[in-house]
Amino acid sequence: MPVSPVDTPANSPLPRRSRRIRAYALTGGRTSTRHQLLVETLVSVPQYDPALADTLMPESRSLYERARVRCSIAELSVGLGLPLGVVRVLIGDLASQGAVFVHPTAHAYHHDTNVLERILDGLKRLPA
């Protein structure tokens, strides 16, 4: 049976696994993380470590490699073809190890009155 161009390894973001492996197997059944990872949350690798990359399972390694350039949780999910929940858990694991940096989102500042006051002051200084 001929292989379609879509199924070639060069076009595949991750090595193909058996369809019997479910998303919960990749995360050990976990669905939440210690970090608040919204769809728009940006992550990056502060200092790339090839030795660490060699120890990671393929999905985590792909996330680690892609996060070398700052990107969002949604971009990682789409780029690797992994469910959003799986990406959140795996990125949460990498963040707990200190392998990736989770950039704060606007949601992180919603209770910080200093930030809100600075925004208000900036808005007042804008020309009318």
mmCIF file of C-alpha atoms in Angstrom:
data_model
loop_
_atom_site.group_PDB
_atom_site.id
_atom_site.type_symbol
_atom_site.label_atom_id
_atom_site.label_comp_id
_atom_site.label_asym_id
_atom_site.label_seq_id
_atom_site.Cartn_x
_atom_site.Cartn_y
_atom_site.Cartn_z
ATOM 1 C CA MET A 1 0.000 0.000 0.000
ATOM 2 C CA PRO A 2 1.532 3.375 -0.985
ATOM 3 C CA VAL A 3 2.301 5.923 1.716
ATOM 4 C CA SER A 4 0.579 9.248 1.268
ATOM 5 C CA PRO A 5 2.668 12.412 1.593
ATOM 6 C CA VAL A 6 0.720 13.336 4.709
ATOM 7 C CA ASP A 7 1.952 10.203 6.499
ATOM 8 C CA THR A 8 5.647 10.715 5.803
ATOM 9 C CA PRO A 9 7.898 11.309 8.797
ATOM 10 C CA ALA A 10 9.088 14.643 7.387
ATOM 11 C CA ASN A 11 5.523 16.025 7.550
ATOM 12 C CA SER A 12 4.782 14.558 10.967
ATOM 13 C CA PRO A 13 5.424 16.825 13.990
ATOM 14 C CA LEU A 14 5.991 13.831 16.302
ATOM 15 C CA PRO A 15 6.950 10.225 15.762
ATOM 16 C CA ARG A 16 3.807 8.211 15.179
ATOM 17 C CA ARG A 17 2.635 6.177 18.134
ATOM 18 C CA SER A 18 0.129 3.420 18.211
ATOM 19 C CA ARG A 19 -3.432 4.695 18.336
ATOM 20 C CA ARG A 20 -3.828 2.555 21.454
ATOM 21 C CA ILE A 21 -1.846 5.071 23.510
ATOM 22 C CA ARG A 22 -4.334 7.522 24.939
ATOM 23 C CA ALA A 23 -3.710 11.071 26.085
ATOM 24 C CA TYR A 24 -4.039 10.107 29.750
ATOM 25 C CA ALA A 25 -1.172 7.647 29.320
ATOM 26 C CA LEU A 26 1.119 10.525 28.313
ATOM 27 C CA THR A 27 0.257 12.465 31.470
ATOM 28 C CA GLY A 28 0.002 9.556 33.885
ATOM 29 C CA GLY A 29 -3.717 10.213 34.224
ATOM 30 C CA ARG A 30 -3.166 13.760 35.485
ATOM 31 C CA THR A 31 -5.346 16.563 34.162
ATOM 32 C CA SER A 32 -4.159 19.568 36.182
ATOM 33 C CA THR A 33 -0.900 21.316 37.014
ATOM 34 C CA ARG A 34 0.507 23.546 39.729
ATOM 35 C CA HIS A 35 0.787 26.372 37.209
ATOM 36 C CA GLN A 36 -2.118 28.306 35.769
ATOM 37 C CA LEU A 37 -1.637 27.653 32.060
ATOM 38 C CA LEU A 38 -4.207 29.485 29.989
ATOM 39 C CA VAL A 39 -4.456 29.055 26.228
ATOM 40 C CA GLU A 40 -2.648 32.364 25.727
ATOM 41 C CA THR A 41 0.065 31.718 28.331
ATOM 42 C CA LEU A 42 3.524 32.163 26.838
ATOM 43 C CA VAL A 43 6.370 29.788 27.668
ATOM 44 C CA SER A 44 10.042 29.797 26.775
ATOM 45 C CA VAL A 45 13.238 27.935 27.581
ATOM 46 C CA PRO A 46 15.525 30.189 29.640
ATOM 47 C CA GLN A 47 18.629 28.067 29.064
ATOM 48 C CA TYR A 48 18.516 25.130 26.676
ATOM 49 C CA ASP A 49 20.090 21.934 28.013
ATOM 50 C CA PRO A 50 20.700 19.194 25.398
ATOM 51 C CA ALA A 51 21.385 16.648 28.163
ATOM 52 C CA LEU A 52 17.944 17.316 29.644
ATOM 53 C CA ALA A 53 16.344 17.068 26.201
ATOM 54 C CA ASP A 54 17.847 13.588 25.780
ATOM 55 C CA THR A 55 16.148 12.379 28.972
ATOM 56 C CA LEU A 56 12.633 13.529 28.087
ATOM 57 C CA MET A 57 9.935 11.390 26.495
ATOM 58 C CA PRO A 58 9.249 12.338 22.842
ATOM 59 C CA GLU A 59 6.234 14.565 23.514
ATOM 60 C CA SER A 60 7.928 16.509 26.312
ATOM 61 C CA ARG A 61 11.100 16.758 24.271
ATOM 62 C CA SER A 62 9.178 18.219 21.321
ATOM 63 C CA LEU A 63 7.526 20.780 23.623
ATOM 64 C CA TYR A 64 10.908 21.646 25.150
ATOM 65 C CA GLU A 65 12.486 22.064 21.710
ATOM 66 C CA ARG A 66 9.643 24.246 20.392
ATOM 67 C CA ALA A 67 9.607 26.419 23.499
ATOM 68 C CA ARG A 68 13.151 27.541 22.714
ATOM 69 C CA VAL A 69 11.293 30.265 20.821
ATOM 70 C CA ARG A 70 8.658 31.938 23.010
ATOM 71 C CA CYS A 71 5.224 30.590 22.122
ATOM 72 C CA SER A 72 1.794 30.078 23.637
ATOM 73 C CA ILE A 73 0.243 26.908 25.004
ATOM 74 C CA ALA A 74 -2.215 26.987 22.085
ATOM 75 C CA GLU A 75 0.598 27.241 19.521
ATOM 76 C CA LEU A 76 2.363 24.276 21.081
ATOM 77 C CA SER A 77 -0.821 22.225 21.038
ATOM 78 C CA VAL A 78 -1.569 22.955 17.392
ATOM 79 C CA GLY A 79 2.043 22.705 16.248
ATOM 80 C CA LEU A 80 2.543 19.266 17.742
ATOM 81 C CA GLY A 81 -0.968 17.930 17.248
ATOM 82 C CA LEU A 82 -1.378 17.197 20.957
ATOM 83 C CA PRO A 83 -4.543 17.843 22.981
ATOM 84 C CA LEU A 84 -4.478 21.113 24.907
ATOM 85 C CA GLY A 85 -4.856 19.331 28.246
ATOM 86 C CA VAL A 86 -1.850 17.124 27.557
ATOM 87 C CA VAL A 87 0.262 20.139 26.600
ATOM 88 C CA ARG A 88 -0.743 21.917 29.819
ATOM 89 C CA VAL A 89 0.259 18.952 31.990
ATOM 90 C CA LEU A 90 3.556 18.320 30.180
ATOM 91 C CA ILE A 91 4.505 22.016 30.174
ATOM 92 C CA GLY A 92 3.572 22.163 33.860
ATOM 93 C CA ASP A 93 5.987 19.296 34.507
ATOM 94 C CA LEU A 94 8.746 21.052 32.556
ATOM 95 C CA ALA A 95 8.062 24.292 34.458
ATOM 96 C CA SER A 96 8.261 22.470 37.797
ATOM 97 C CA GLN A 97 11.689 21.166 36.748
ATOM 98 C CA GLY A 98 12.767 24.693 35.834
ATOM 99 C CA ALA A 99 13.233 23.647 32.197
ATOM 100 C CA VAL A 100 10.715 26.181 30.853
ATOM 101 C CA PHE A 101 9.694 29.615 32.051
ATOM 102 C CA VAL A 102 5.983 30.404 32.246
ATOM 103 C CA HIS A 103 5.489 34.087 31.436
ATOM 104 C CA PRO A 104 2.832 35.814 33.536
ATOM 105 C CA THR A 105 -0.413 36.715 31.789
ATOM 106 C CA ALA A 106 -2.725 39.644 32.426
ATOM 107 C CA HIS A 107 -4.756 37.277 34.604
ATOM 108 C CA ALA A 108 -1.801 37.105 37.010
ATOM 109 C CA TYR A 109 -2.061 40.850 37.641
ATOM 110 C CA HIS A 110 -5.807 41.240 38.065
ATOM 111 C CA HIS A 111 -5.508 41.628 41.876
ATOM 112 C CA ASP A 112 -2.337 43.746 41.833
ATOM 113 C CA THR A 113 -3.463 47.300 42.583
ATOM 114 C CA ASN A 114 -0.009 48.733 41.779
ATOM 115 C CA VAL A 115 -0.225 47.479 38.202
ATOM 116 C CA LEU A 116 -3.789 48.731 37.853
ATOM 117 C CA GLU A 117 -2.798 52.170 39.192
ATOM 118 C CA ARG A 118 0.142 52.374 36.764
ATOM 119 C CA ILE A 119 -2.169 51.500 33.876
ATOM 120 C CA LEU A 120 -4.675 54.141 34.981
ATOM 121 C CA ASP A 121 -1.906 56.763 35.310
ATOM 122 C CA GLY A 122 -0.652 55.905 31.834
ATOM 123 C CA LEU A 123 -4.134 56.226 30.386
ATOM 124 C CA LYS A 124 -4.602 59.629 32.037
ATOM 125 C CA ARG A 125 -1.340 60.861 30.464
ATOM 126 C CA LEU A 126 -2.464 59.947 26.929
ATOM 127 C CA PRO A 127 -3.287 62.944 24.738
ATOM 128 C CA ALA A 128 -7.015 63.481 24.237
#
